[in-house]
Coordinates of C-alpha atoms in Angstrom, one line a residue:
G340 CA -122.1 154.9 -19.1
Q341 CA -118.4 154.7 -18.5
G342 CA -116.1 155.5 -21.4
N343 CA -116.2 157.7 -24.4
V344 CA -119.5 157.0 -26.2
L345 CA -120.8 159.8 -28.3
V346 CA -124.4 159.4 -29.4
T347 CA -127.2 161.8 -30.1
P348 CA -130.8 161.2 -28.9
L349 CA -131.8 160.6 -32.6
Q350 CA -129.1 158.1 -33.1
L351 CA -130.1 156.2 -30.0
A352 CA -133.8 156.3 -31.1
M353 CA -132.8 154.9 -34.5
A354 CA -130.8 152.1 -32.9
T355 CA -133.9 151.3 -30.6
A356 CA -136.1 151.4 -33.7
V357 CA -133.9 148.7 -35.3
I358 CA -134.6 146.5 -32.4
A359 CA -138.3 147.3 -32.4
N360 CA -138.5 146.7 -36.2
D361 CA -136.8 143.3 -36.0
G362 CA -133.6 144.5 -37.7
T363 CA -134.9 147.0 -40.2
L364 CA -133.4 150.5 -40.1
L365 CA -135.8 153.2 -41.3
K366 CA -135.1 156.8 -42.2
P367 CA -136.5 159.0 -39.5
Y368 CA -139.0 161.8 -40.3
L369 CA -140.6 164.6 -38.4
V370 CA -143.8 165.2 -40.3
K371 CA -146.3 162.3 -40.7
E372 CA -148.7 164.2 -43.0
I373 CA -149.6 167.6 -44.2
R374 CA -153.2 168.7 -44.2
D375 CA -155.0 171.6 -45.7
E376 CA -157.4 174.0 -43.9
N377 CA -160.2 171.4 -44.4
Q378 CA -158.1 168.6 -42.9
N379 CA -157.7 166.9 -46.2
I380 CA -154.4 165.1 -46.5
I381 CA -152.2 166.8 -49.0
S382 CA -149.0 164.8 -48.5
K383 CA -148.2 161.7 -46.4
T384 CA -144.7 160.5 -45.4
R385 CA -144.0 156.9 -46.0
P386 CA -141.3 155.0 -44.1
K387 CA -138.2 154.5 -46.1
E388 CA -135.9 151.5 -45.4
I389 CA -132.2 152.3 -45.2
R390 CA -131.0 148.8 -44.3
S391 CA -132.2 145.4 -43.1
G392 CA -131.0 141.9 -42.3
F393 CA -127.7 143.1 -40.8
I394 CA -128.4 141.7 -37.3
D395 CA -129.1 138.1 -36.5
K396 CA -132.8 137.7 -35.5
K397 CA -131.9 135.6 -32.5
N398 CA -129.7 138.5 -31.2
I399 CA -132.5 141.0 -31.7
Q400 CA -135.0 138.8 -29.9
T401 CA -132.6 138.5 -26.9
V402 CA -132.2 142.3 -26.7
K403 CA -136.0 142.8 -27.0
E404 CA -136.6 140.3 -24.2
G405 CA -134.0 142.1 -22.0
M406 CA -135.6 145.5 -22.7
R407 CA -139.0 144.1 -21.8
M408 CA -137.6 142.6 -18.5
A409 CA -136.2 146.1 -17.6
V410 CA -139.8 147.3 -17.6
K411 CA -141.3 144.2 -15.9
E412 CA -138.9 144.0 -13.1
G413 CA -135.8 146.1 -13.6
S414 CA -134.7 149.8 -13.7
A415 CA -137.8 150.9 -15.7
R416 CA -140.4 149.1 -13.6
R417 CA -142.2 152.4 -13.0
L418 CA -143.8 151.7 -16.4
A419 CA -145.0 148.2 -15.5
D420 CA -148.4 149.3 -14.4
L421 CA -149.3 150.8 -17.8
P422 CA -151.7 148.6 -19.7
V423 CA -149.5 148.9 -22.8
K424 CA -146.5 146.6 -22.9
I425 CA -143.3 148.7 -23.1
A426 CA -139.7 147.6 -23.6
G427 CA -136.8 149.9 -22.6
K428 CA -133.3 150.6 -21.4
T429 CA -132.3 153.1 -18.8
G430 CA -128.9 154.8 -18.8
T431 CA -126.7 157.1 -16.8
A432 CA -124.1 158.9 -18.9
Q433 CA -121.3 160.2 -16.7
V434 CA -119.6 163.4 -17.6
A435 CA -116.3 164.2 -15.8
G436 CA -116.7 166.9 -13.2
E437 CA -120.5 167.3 -13.8
E438 CA -123.7 165.6 -12.8
S439 CA -124.6 162.6 -14.9
N440 CA -127.0 162.7 -17.8
A441 CA -130.2 160.6 -17.5
W442 CA -131.2 158.5 -20.5
F443 CA -134.1 156.2 -21.3
T444 CA -134.9 154.7 -24.7
S445 CA -137.9 152.5 -25.3
F446 CA -140.6 151.2 -27.7
A447 CA -144.2 150.3 -27.4
P448 CA -146.3 148.2 -27.7
Y449 CA -143.9 145.4 -27.2
D450 CA -145.7 143.0 -29.5
D451 CA -146.5 145.4 -32.3
P452 CA -144.3 148.5 -32.0
E453 CA -145.6 151.8 -33.2
I454 CA -143.6 154.3 -31.2
V455 CA -139.9 154.7 -30.2
L456 CA -139.3 157.1 -27.4
T457 CA -135.8 158.3 -26.3
I458 CA -135.5 160.7 -23.4
L459 CA -132.3 162.6 -22.4
I460 CA -132.2 164.8 -19.4
E461 CA -128.9 166.7 -19.2
K462 CA -127.5 166.7 -15.7
G463 CA -130.6 164.7 -14.6
G464 CA -128.8 162.0 -12.7
E465 CA -130.0 158.4 -13.1
G466 CA -132.1 157.4 -16.1
S467 CA -134.4 155.3 -13.9
A468 CA -135.1 158.3 -11.5
A469 CA -135.3 161.2 -14.0
A470 CA -136.0 159.9 -17.6
V471 CA -138.4 157.0 -16.9
P472 CA -141.0 159.2 -15.2
V473 CA -140.9 161.6 -18.2
A474 CA -141.4 158.6 -20.5
K475 CA -144.3 157.4 -18.5
E476 CA -146.1 160.8 -18.9
V477 CA -145.5 160.7 -22.7
Y478 CA -146.7 157.1 -23.0
K479 CA -149.8 157.9 -20.9
E480 CA -150.6 160.8 -23.2
Y481 CA -149.7 158.9 -26.4
F482 CA -151.9 155.9 -25.5
K483 CA -154.4 158.0 -23.5
V484 CA -154.1 155.7 -20.5
N485 CA -153.8 156.0 -16.7
S486 CA -151.7 153.8 -14.5
D487 CA -153.5 151.3 -12.2
A488 CA -152.3 153.3 -9.2
E489 CA -154.0 156.4 -10.4
K490 CA -157.2 154.5 -11.1
R491 CA -157.4 153.5 -7.4
E492 CA -157.1 157.1 -6.2

């Protein structure tokens, strides 16, 4: 947006996860589990809490509802036809003298989150036009679903 806000995609994903987790900040990790050649689990990563209870639950619920509305009828409505309830926020980060960066951060399913997804497309323009379609493809693959529009074709 406007002004000097410096945030990495990982930082935004962590902030989104705090909302999805009702105010609990978890340490991010890249590897869920390690398996041997026979697919036996050798090691499994467990979520580690960094901090909790630092945001009023009422405020978290208000933000969650707003993020859900962005998908139901706002700037991320391209995701509304997916059978999984998604909550998200689009963004357009303006860079002086350059095309804007497109952002979208989200979580799903809305009622029982299991994934946070943050998309940044450098010089991609508006988040709703560039980042949301990418997110839709990721969610379709993650949840193995097709949109209602594609089912009619």
